Amino acid sequence: MSAVGNKTLHGLIVETFRRHYTVMLDGGNRLDCVLKGRNTALACGDKVEVGRVSGGNAITALKPRQNLFYRSDAVRQKLIAANATQILGVVAPDIALDEMLLNRWIVAAEATHCRFVLIANKRDLPGFPVLRNRLKPYEALGYPVVETCAKNDVAALWPWLEQQQSVLIGQSGMGKSTLINALFPGAYSETAAVSKALGSGKHTTTSATLYPLPTPRSGWIIDIPGMKVFGLAHLTPNELTDAFKDIAPLVAHCRFRDCRHDREPGCAVQKALHEGGIHPKRLELLQTLIRESV
């Protein structure tokens, strides 16, 4: 379909590839578009206006965002999704779980005011009980764990998806593409086997794609490529601390307002750490992120 004349159309970005986008119009039709101008960065989930320009259809305006989920380092940033309400972190027993990476996803979700839900996939594998035990500390923090097997049973996921705008995130090989295939049989998302020699997955998703939930359900899911790094350099030390729900309540009790929760006297966070109230890896991550942000 093509935009007609000078008429402005409204829609949702459902696929991104460099500076090319697929927009699902409010009526359900889809348009392939380019971005007019180079001063705006767009992501799946963005609401936009589309018009006709010389040579084809173009995104002419970005509507206000509810939020923006992205990663960054000292040099650049990578947009992931806009207007999300929850982040779904996929883990599995046959891939070496990078808990520092997992915690970065959680921090990013909290900083974006999104609910974070863990999807423990590949429940049929023999190593699943070990994975379940590793995830208990996250349940204790209040993050739900939903057990599933993408190859034969995803029923437990549907109640968590209804009326939510979700981002599916995970290391390569955790089964994200298989989950998408199970939830959306017409998606034809490519899948690939896990590399046993490396203990890591082969990349199968190459660009972000948004899938509307099938009628009569409302909401959508954005599937993004698997990733090995997730920088949060765009967050200030205070924003980072606020994103740690186990640490943030303690900060008001530190002796110094600018406490870095390292070696300062009278640090309530260090006191909780020594008493077993905070997992050492959580505080280690907070201190690492603060160093990266300054």
Tab-separated table of N, CA and C in Angstrom, residues 15 17 90 95 121-122 168 170-181 187-195 200-209 211 223-228:
chain	number	residue	atom	x	y	z
A	15	GLU	N	8.855	-2.898	12.552
A	15	GLU	CA	10.125	-3.522	12.183
A	15	GLU	C	11.129	-2.432	11.827
A	17	PHE	N	15.221	-1.752	10.375
A	17	PHE	CA	16.484	-2.241	9.819
A	17	PHE	C	17.260	-1.035	9.338
A	90	VAL	N	14.452	-13.821	28.948
A	90	VAL	CA	14.404	-15.259	28.690
A	90	VAL	C	15.720	-15.910	29.091
A	95	ILE	N	22.314	-22.881	28.344
A	95	ILE	CA	23.191	-21.766	27.983
A	95	ILE	C	23.795	-21.217	29.273
A	121	ASN	N	12.822	-20.813	30.247
A	121	ASN	CA	12.445	-21.624	29.094
A	121	ASN	C	13.152	-22.987	29.133
A	122	LYS	N	12.692	-23.888	28.265
A	122	LYS	CA	13.261	-25.235	28.098
A	122	LYS	C	13.112	-26.049	29.387
A	168	LEU	N	10.958	-8.779	24.417
A	168	LEU	CA	11.545	-10.087	24.682
A	168	LEU	C	13.054	-9.976	24.523
A	170	GLY	N	17.087	-11.559	25.646
A	170	GLY	CA	17.800	-12.731	26.124
A	170	GLY	C	19.107	-12.920	25.383
A	171	GLN	N	19.970	-13.747	25.952
A	171	GLN	CA	21.186	-14.136	25.251
A	171	GLN	C	20.799	-15.033	24.069
A	172	SER	N	21.627	-15.061	23.057
A	172	SER	CA	21.365	-15.924	21.909
A	172	SER	C	21.300	-17.383	22.361
A	173	GLY	N	20.331	-18.110	21.807
A	173	GLY	CA	20.195	-19.525	22.107
A	173	GLY	C	19.258	-19.855	23.237
A	174	MET	N	18.692	-18.838	23.891
A	174	MET	CA	17.774	-19.084	25.009
A	174	MET	C	16.390	-19.545	24.542
A	175	GLY	N	16.124	-19.444	23.228
A	175	GLY	CA	14.845	-19.924	22.705
A	175	GLY	C	13.850	-18.833	22.406
A	176	LYS	N	14.301	-17.592	22.246
A	176	LYS	CA	13.363	-16.501	21.969
A	176	LYS	C	12.614	-16.718	20.655
A	177	SER	N	13.342	-17.097	19.607
A	177	SER	CA	12.700	-17.290	18.311
A	177	SER	C	11.691	-18.433	18.349
A	178	THR	N	12.016	-19.483	19.081
A	178	THR	CA	11.085	-20.597	19.219
A	178	THR	C	9.838	-20.156	19.991
A	179	LEU	N	10.020	-19.316	20.995
A	179	LEU	CA	8.865	-18.766	21.711
A	179	LEU	C	7.974	-17.954	20.776
A	180	ILE	N	8.596	-17.113	19.951
A	180	ILE	CA	7.821	-16.309	19.009
A	180	ILE	C	7.056	-17.210	18.047
A	181	ASN	N	7.709	-18.256	17.556
A	181	ASN	CA	7.030	-19.194	16.655
A	181	ASN	C	5.840	-19.861	17.327
A	187	ALA	N	4.520	-16.265	12.233
A	187	ALA	CA	5.659	-15.344	12.262
A	187	ALA	C	6.844	-15.868	11.457
A	188	TYR	N	6.976	-17.199	11.356
A	188	TYR	CA	8.076	-17.816	10.613
A	188	TYR	C	9.436	-17.306	11.076
A	189	SER	N	9.576	-17.099	12.371
A	189	SER	CA	10.858	-16.640	12.897
A	189	SER	C	11.884	-17.760	12.778
A	190	GLU	N	13.032	-17.454	12.205
A	190	GLU	CA	14.089	-18.446	12.002
A	190	GLU	C	14.625	-18.922	13.341
A	191	THR	N	14.885	-20.207	13.455
A	191	THR	CA	15.493	-20.753	14.669
A	191	THR	C	16.793	-21.460	14.293
A	192	ALA	N	17.638	-21.629	15.286
A	192	ALA	CA	18.925	-22.306	15.053
A	192	ALA	C	19.323	-23.080	16.287
A	193	ALA	N	20.138	-24.088	16.083
A	193	ALA	CA	20.582	-24.939	17.188
A	193	ALA	C	21.632	-24.233	18.019
A	194	VAL	N	21.734	-24.649	19.254
A	194	VAL	CA	22.748	-24.102	20.152
A	194	VAL	C	24.095	-24.748	19.852
A	195	SER	N	25.138	-23.924	19.861
A	195	SER	CA	26.484	-24.437	19.648
A	195	SER	C	26.976	-25.093	20.933
A	200	SER	N	27.077	-21.439	23.810
A	200	SER	CA	26.344	-20.199	23.559
A	200	SER	C	25.501	-20.382	22.320
A	201	GLY	N	24.527	-19.501	22.138
A	201	GLY	CA	23.613	-19.652	21.027
A	201	GLY	C	24.091	-18.961	19.781
A	202	LYS	N	23.590	-19.415	18.650
A	202	LYS	CA	23.847	-18.751	17.379
A	202	LYS	C	22.773	-17.697	17.156
A	203	HIS	N	23.160	-16.522	16.692
A	203	HIS	CA	22.206	-15.455	16.470
A	203	HIS	C	21.195	-15.865	15.406
A	204	THR	N	19.898	-15.699	15.705
A	204	THR	CA	18.853	-16.030	14.754
A	204	THR	C	18.015	-14.814	14.414
A	205	THR	N	17.832	-13.880	15.332
A	205	THR	CA	17.076	-12.669	15.076
A	205	THR	C	18.059	-11.566	14.702
A	206	THR	N	17.844	-10.930	13.551
A	206	THR	CA	18.797	-9.947	13.071
A	206	THR	C	18.278	-8.519	13.150
A	207	SER	N	16.979	-8.342	13.360
A	207	SER	CA	16.427	-6.998	13.498
A	207	SER	C	15.246	-7.057	14.456
A	208	ALA	N	14.912	-5.911	15.057
A	208	ALA	CA	13.789	-5.861	15.985
A	208	ALA	C	12.483	-5.971	15.204
A	209	THR	N	11.555	-6.780	15.733
A	209	THR	CA	10.260	-6.968	15.090
A	209	THR	C	9.167	-6.966	16.141
A	211	TYR	N	5.260	-7.901	17.159
A	211	TYR	CA	4.176	-8.807	16.834
A	211	TYR	C	2.937	-8.437	17.649
A	223	ASP	N	10.414	-8.652	19.561
A	223	ASP	CA	11.536	-9.596	19.622
A	223	ASP	C	12.770	-8.877	19.113
A	224	ILE	N	13.849	-8.944	19.863
A	224	ILE	CA	15.086	-8.245	19.485
A	224	ILE	C	16.229	-9.250	19.377
A	225	PRO	N	17.288	-8.906	18.643
A	225	PRO	CA	18.423	-9.828	18.534
A	225	PRO	C	19.034	-10.141	19.898
A	226	GLY	N	19.550	-11.357	20.034
A	226	GLY	CA	20.260	-11.708	21.257
A	226	GLY	C	21.464	-10.810	21.450
A	227	MET	N	21.812	-10.548	22.714
A	227	MET	CA	22.910	-9.617	22.964
A	227	MET	C	23.802	-10.104	24.093
A	228	LYS	N	25.078	-9.742	24.001
A	228	LYS	CA	26.060	-10.145	25.001
A	228	LYS	C	26.465	-8.991	25.914
